[in-house]
mmCIF file of C-alpha atoms in Angstrom:
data_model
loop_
_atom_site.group_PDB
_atom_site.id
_atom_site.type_symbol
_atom_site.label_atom_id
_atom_site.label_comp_id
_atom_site.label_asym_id
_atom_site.label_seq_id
_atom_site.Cartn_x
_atom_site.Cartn_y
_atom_site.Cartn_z
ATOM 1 C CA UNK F 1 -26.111 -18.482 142.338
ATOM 2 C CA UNK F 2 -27.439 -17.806 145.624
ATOM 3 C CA UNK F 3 -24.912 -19.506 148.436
ATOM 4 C CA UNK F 4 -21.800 -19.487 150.868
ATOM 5 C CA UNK F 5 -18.650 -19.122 149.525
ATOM 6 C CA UNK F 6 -15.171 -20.325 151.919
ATOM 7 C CA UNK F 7 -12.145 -19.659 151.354
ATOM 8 C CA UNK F 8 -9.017 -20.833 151.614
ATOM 9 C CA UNK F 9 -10.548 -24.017 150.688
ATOM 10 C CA UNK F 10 -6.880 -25.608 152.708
ATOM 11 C CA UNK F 11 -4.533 -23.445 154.807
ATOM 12 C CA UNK F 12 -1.544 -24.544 156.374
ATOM 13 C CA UNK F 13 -0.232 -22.403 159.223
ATOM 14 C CA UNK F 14 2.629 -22.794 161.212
ATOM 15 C CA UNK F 15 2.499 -23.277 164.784
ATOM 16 C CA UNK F 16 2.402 -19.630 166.804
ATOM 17 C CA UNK F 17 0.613 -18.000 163.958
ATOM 18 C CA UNK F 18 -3.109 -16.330 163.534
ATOM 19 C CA UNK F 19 -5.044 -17.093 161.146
ATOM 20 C CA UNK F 20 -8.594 -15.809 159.376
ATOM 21 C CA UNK F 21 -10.867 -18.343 157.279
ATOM 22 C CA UNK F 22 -13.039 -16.122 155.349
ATOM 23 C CA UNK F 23 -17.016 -16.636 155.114
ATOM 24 C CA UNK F 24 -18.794 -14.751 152.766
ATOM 25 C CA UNK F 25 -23.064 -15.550 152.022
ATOM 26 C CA UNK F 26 -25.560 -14.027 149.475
ATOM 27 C CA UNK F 27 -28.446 -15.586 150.698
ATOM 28 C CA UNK F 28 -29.440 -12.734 152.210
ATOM 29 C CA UNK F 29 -29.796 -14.476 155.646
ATOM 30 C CA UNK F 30 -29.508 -13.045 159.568
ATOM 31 C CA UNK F 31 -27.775 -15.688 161.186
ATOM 32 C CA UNK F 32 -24.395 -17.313 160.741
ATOM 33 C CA UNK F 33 -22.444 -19.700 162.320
ATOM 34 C CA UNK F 34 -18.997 -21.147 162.749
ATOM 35 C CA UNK F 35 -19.051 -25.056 162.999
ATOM 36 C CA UNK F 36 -16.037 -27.439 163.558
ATOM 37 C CA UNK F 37 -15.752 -30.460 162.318
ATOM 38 C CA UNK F 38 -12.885 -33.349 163.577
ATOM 39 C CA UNK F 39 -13.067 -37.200 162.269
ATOM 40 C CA UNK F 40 -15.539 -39.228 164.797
ATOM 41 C CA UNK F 41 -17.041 -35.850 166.476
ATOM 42 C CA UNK F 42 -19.238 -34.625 164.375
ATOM 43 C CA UNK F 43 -19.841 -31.136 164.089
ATOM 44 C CA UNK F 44 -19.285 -28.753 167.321
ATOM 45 C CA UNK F 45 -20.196 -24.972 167.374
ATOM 46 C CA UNK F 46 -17.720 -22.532 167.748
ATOM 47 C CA UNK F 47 -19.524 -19.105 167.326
ATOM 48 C CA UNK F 48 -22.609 -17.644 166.320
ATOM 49 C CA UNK F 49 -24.150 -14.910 165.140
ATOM 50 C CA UNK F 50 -28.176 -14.231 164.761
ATOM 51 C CA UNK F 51 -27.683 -10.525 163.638
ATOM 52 C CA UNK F 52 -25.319 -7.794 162.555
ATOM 53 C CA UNK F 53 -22.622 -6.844 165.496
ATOM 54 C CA UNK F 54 -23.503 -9.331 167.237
ATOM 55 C CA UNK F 55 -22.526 -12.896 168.102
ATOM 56 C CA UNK F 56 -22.221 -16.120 170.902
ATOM 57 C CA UNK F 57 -19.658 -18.348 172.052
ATOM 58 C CA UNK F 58 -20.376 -21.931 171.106
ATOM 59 C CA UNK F 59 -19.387 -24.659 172.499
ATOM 60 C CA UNK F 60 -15.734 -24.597 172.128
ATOM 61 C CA UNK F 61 -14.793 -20.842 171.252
ATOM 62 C CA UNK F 62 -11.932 -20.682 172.999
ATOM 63 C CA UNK F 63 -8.790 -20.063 171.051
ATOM 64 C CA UNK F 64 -11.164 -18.755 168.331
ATOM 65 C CA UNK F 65 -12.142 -15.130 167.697
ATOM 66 C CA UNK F 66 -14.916 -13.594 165.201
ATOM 67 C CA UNK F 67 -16.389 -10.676 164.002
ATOM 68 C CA UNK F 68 -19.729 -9.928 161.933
ATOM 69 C CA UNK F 69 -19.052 -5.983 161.008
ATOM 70 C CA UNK F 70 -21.704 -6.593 157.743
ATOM 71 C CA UNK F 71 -24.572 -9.376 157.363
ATOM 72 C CA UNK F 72 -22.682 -11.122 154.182
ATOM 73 C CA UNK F 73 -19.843 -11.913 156.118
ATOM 74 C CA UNK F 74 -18.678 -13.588 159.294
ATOM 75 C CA UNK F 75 -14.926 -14.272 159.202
ATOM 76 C CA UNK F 76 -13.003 -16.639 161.799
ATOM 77 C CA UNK F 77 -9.726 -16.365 163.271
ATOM 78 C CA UNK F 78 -7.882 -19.249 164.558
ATOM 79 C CA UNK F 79 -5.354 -17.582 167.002
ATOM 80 C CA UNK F 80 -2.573 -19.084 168.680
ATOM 81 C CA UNK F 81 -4.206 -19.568 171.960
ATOM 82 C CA UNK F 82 -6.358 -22.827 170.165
ATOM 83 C CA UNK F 83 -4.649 -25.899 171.073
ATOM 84 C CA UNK F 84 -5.478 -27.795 168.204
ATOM 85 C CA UNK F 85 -6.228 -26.152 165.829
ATOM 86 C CA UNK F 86 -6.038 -28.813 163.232
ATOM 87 C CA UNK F 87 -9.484 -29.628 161.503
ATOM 88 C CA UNK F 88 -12.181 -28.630 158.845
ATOM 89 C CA UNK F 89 -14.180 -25.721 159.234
ATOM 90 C CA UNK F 90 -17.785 -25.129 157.966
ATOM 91 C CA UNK F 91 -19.454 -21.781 158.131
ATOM 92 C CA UNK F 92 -23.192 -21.984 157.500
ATOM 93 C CA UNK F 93 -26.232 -19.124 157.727
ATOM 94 C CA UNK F 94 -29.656 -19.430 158.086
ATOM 95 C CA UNK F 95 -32.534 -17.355 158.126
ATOM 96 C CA UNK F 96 -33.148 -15.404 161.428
ATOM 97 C CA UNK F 97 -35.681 -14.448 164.305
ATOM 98 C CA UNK F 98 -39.264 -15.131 162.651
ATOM 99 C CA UNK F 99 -37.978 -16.796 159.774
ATOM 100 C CA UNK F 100 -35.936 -19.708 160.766
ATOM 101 C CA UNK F 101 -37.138 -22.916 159.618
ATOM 102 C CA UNK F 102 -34.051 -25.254 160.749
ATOM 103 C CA UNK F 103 -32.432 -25.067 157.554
ATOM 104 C CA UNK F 104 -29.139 -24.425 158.188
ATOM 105 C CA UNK F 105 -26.738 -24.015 154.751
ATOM 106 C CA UNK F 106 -23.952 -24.887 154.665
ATOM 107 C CA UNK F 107 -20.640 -23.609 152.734
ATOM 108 C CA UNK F 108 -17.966 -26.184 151.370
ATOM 109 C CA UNK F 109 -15.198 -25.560 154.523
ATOM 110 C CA UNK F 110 -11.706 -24.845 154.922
ATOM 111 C CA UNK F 111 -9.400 -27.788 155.832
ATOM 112 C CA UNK F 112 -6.985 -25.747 158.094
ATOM 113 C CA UNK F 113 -3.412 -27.625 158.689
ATOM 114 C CA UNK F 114 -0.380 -27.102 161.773
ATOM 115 C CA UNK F 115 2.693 -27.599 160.747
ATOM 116 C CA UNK K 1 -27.679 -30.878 177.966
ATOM 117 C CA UNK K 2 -28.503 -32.250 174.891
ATOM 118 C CA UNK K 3 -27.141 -35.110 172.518
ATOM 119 C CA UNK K 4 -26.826 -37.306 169.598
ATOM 120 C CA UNK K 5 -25.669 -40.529 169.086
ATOM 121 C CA UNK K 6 -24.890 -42.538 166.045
ATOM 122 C CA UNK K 7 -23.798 -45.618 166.935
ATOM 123 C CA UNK K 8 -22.688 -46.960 163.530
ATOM 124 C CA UNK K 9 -19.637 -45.441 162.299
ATOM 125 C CA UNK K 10 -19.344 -46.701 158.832
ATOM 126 C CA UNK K 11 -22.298 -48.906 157.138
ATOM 127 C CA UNK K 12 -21.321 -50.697 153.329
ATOM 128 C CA UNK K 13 -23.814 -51.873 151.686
ATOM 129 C CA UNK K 14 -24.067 -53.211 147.517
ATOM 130 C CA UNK K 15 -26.080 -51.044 145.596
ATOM 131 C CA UNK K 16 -30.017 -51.747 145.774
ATOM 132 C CA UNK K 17 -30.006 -52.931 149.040
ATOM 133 C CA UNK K 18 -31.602 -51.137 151.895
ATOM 134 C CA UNK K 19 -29.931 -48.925 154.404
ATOM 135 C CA UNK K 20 -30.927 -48.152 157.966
ATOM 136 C CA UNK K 21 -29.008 -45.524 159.646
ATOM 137 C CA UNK K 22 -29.824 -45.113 163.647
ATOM 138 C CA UNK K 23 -30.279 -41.995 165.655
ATOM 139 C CA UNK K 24 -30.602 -41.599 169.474
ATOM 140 C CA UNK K 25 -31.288 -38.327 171.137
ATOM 141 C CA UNK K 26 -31.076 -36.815 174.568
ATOM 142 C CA UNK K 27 -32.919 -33.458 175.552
ATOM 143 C CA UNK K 28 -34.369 -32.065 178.326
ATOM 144 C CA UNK K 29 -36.782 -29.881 176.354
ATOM 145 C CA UNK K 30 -40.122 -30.674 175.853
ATOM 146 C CA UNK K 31 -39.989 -29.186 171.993
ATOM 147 C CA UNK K 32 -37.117 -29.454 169.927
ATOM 148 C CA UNK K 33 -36.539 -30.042 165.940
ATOM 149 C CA UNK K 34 -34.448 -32.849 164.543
ATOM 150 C CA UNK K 35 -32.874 -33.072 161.580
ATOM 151 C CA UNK K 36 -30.800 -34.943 158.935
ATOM 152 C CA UNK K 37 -28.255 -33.537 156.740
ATOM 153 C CA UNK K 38 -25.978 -35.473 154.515
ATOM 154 C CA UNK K 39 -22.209 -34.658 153.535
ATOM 155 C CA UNK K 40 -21.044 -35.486 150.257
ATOM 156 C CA UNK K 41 -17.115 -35.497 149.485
ATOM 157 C CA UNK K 42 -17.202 -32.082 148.154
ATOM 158 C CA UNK K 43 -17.446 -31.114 151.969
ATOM 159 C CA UNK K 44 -20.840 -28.930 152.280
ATOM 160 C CA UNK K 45 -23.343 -30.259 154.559
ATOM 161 C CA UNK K 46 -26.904 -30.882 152.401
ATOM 162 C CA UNK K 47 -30.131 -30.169 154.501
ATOM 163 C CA UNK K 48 -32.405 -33.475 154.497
ATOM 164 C CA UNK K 49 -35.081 -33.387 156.626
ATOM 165 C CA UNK K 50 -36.417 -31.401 159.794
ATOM 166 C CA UNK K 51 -39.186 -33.348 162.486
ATOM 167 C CA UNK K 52 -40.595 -31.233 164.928
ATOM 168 C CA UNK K 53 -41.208 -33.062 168.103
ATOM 169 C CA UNK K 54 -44.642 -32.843 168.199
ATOM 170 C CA UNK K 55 -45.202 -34.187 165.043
ATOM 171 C CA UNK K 56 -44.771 -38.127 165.092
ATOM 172 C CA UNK K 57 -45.135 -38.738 161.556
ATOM 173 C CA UNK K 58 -43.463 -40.714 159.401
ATOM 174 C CA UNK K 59 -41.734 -39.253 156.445
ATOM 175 C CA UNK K 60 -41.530 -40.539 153.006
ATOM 176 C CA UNK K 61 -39.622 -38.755 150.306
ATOM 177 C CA UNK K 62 -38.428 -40.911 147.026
ATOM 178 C CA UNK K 63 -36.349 -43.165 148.577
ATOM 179 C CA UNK K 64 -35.348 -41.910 151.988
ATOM 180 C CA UNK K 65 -38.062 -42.615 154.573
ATOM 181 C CA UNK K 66 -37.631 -41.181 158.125
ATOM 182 C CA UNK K 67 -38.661 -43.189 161.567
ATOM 183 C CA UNK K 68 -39.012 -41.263 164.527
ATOM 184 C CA UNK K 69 -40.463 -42.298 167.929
ATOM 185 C CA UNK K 70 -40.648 -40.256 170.820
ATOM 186 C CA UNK K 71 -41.036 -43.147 172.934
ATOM 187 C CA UNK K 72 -37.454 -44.319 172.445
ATOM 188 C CA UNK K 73 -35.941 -40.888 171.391
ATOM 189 C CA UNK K 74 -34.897 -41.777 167.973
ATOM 190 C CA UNK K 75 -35.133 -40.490 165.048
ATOM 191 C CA UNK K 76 -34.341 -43.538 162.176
ATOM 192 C CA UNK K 77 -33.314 -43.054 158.574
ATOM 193 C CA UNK K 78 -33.763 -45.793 155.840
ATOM 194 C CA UNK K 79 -32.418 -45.251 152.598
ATOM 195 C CA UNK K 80 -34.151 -47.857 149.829
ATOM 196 C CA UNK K 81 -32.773 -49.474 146.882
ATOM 197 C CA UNK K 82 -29.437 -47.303 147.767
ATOM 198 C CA UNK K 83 -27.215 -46.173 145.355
ATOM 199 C CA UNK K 84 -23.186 -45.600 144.558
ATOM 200 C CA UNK K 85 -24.468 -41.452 144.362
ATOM 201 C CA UNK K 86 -25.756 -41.977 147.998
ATOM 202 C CA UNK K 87 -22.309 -42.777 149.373
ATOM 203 C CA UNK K 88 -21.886 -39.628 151.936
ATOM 204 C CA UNK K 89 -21.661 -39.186 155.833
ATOM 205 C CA UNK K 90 -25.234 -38.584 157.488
ATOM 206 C CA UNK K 91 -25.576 -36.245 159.807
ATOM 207 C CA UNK K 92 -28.176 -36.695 162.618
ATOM 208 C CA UNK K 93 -28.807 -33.302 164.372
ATOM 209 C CA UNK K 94 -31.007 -31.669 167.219
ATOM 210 C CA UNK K 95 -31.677 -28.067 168.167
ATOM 211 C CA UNK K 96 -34.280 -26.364 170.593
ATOM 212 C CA UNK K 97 -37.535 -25.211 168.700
ATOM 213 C CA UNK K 98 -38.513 -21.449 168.456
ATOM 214 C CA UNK K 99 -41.689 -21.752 170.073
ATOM 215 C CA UNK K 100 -39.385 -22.711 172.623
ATOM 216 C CA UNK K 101 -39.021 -19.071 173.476
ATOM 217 C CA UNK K 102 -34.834 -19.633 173.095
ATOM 218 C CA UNK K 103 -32.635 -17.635 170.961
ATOM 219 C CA UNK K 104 -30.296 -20.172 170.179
ATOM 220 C CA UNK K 105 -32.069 -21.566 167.375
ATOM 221 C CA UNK K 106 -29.598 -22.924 164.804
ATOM 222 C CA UNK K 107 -27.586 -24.044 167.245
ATOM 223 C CA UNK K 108 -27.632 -27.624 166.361
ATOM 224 C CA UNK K 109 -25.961 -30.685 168.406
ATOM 225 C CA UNK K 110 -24.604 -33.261 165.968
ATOM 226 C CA UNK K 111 -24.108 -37.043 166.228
ATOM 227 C CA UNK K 112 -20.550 -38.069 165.099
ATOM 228 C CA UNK K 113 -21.609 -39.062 161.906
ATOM 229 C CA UNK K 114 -22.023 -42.226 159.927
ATOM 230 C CA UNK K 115 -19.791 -43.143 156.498
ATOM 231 C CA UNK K 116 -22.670 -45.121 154.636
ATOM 232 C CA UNK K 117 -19.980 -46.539 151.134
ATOM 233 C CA UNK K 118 -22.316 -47.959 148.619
ATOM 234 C CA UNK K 119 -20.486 -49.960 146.264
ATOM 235 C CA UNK K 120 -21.419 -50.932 142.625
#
């Protein structure tokens, strides 16, 4: 089936460390994006990309780092430099330039933990 | 800058009764889309709905019906006869249009979400 696919579906890191929250999508779409999600906030950008080897800070990339190297795949890393880094993560993709309708889809996120 | 706000946290209602859930909105552009999407526990965000602002109508699909009105920037969404399966958070969103000329489409601003619990 046709979707996006997260994983670790829950990470705990310790405090100091990097870490990468994988995003793969078969949907065959241009654009992807890294969302961030804490309780009461909503949903805040953090990066996005509307082609291959290429992407945007959001509105809170820093600490964050990503890289989009092949169109199925847009991996984050959570480096030490992110305050607080404690939250859930959603990647989504959409179609691009021409084609976009609004219809962002959505994977099912990564619950990322600091010990 | 733009923005969204939900002013109801959490809504509970018993199943079968009927569910508003508000939306306000703040832009400065002149078209824009606005949409609903609705998170289930599983943790994916489901598209709902997309308005485009020059399109006033309202929206009826089964039971979800969609309000919006330029006039007072909202963008309303009623769930009828509700049911336990429609528990979820909703998701009120906002993003520039294309025709806008932008290229930061999908780059939605979301409202902090509201908990709708419908109980048996």
């Amino acid at each position: 089936d046709g979707g996006i696919t997260q994983s670790p579906k829950y990470l705990f890191r310790k405090e100091g460390q990097n870490v990468t929250l994988s995003c793969e999508q078969n949907l065959n779409h241009d654009a992807m994006y890294w969302y961030r999600q804490d309780p009461g906030q909503g949903l805040r950008l953090i990066y996005y990309s509307q082609i291959v080897n290429d992407f945007q800070k959001g509105d809170i990339a820093e600490g964050y780092s990503v890289s989009r190297e092949k169109k199925e795949s847009f991996p984050l890393t959570v480096t030490s430099a992110q305050k607080n880094p404690t939250a859930f993560y959603l990647c989504a993709s959409s179609m691009g330039w021409g084609g976009y309708t609004g219809e962002l889809f959505f994977g099912e996120g990564s619950r990322l933990t600091v010990l | 800058a733009q923005k969204v706000t939900q002013a109801q946290t959490e809504i509970s209602v018993v199943e079968k009764e009927d569910v508003t859930l508000d939306c306000v909105y703040e832009t400065r552009d002149t078209t824009y889309y606005l949409f609903w999407y609705k998170q289930p526990p599983s943790g994916e965000l489901v598209f709902l709905i997309r308005r485009n602002s020059f399109d006033e109508q309202n929206e009826i699909s089964g039971r979800y019906s969609w309000n919006f009105q330029k006039s007072t920037s909202s963008f309303n969404f009623t769930i009828t006869a509700s049911q336990v399966v429609d528990s979820a958070v909703y998701f009120c969103a906002l993003s520039e249009a294309m025709g806008a000329g932008g290229t930061s489409y999908g780059k939605l601003t979301f409202g902090q979400g509201t908990i709708l619990t419908v109980h048996p």
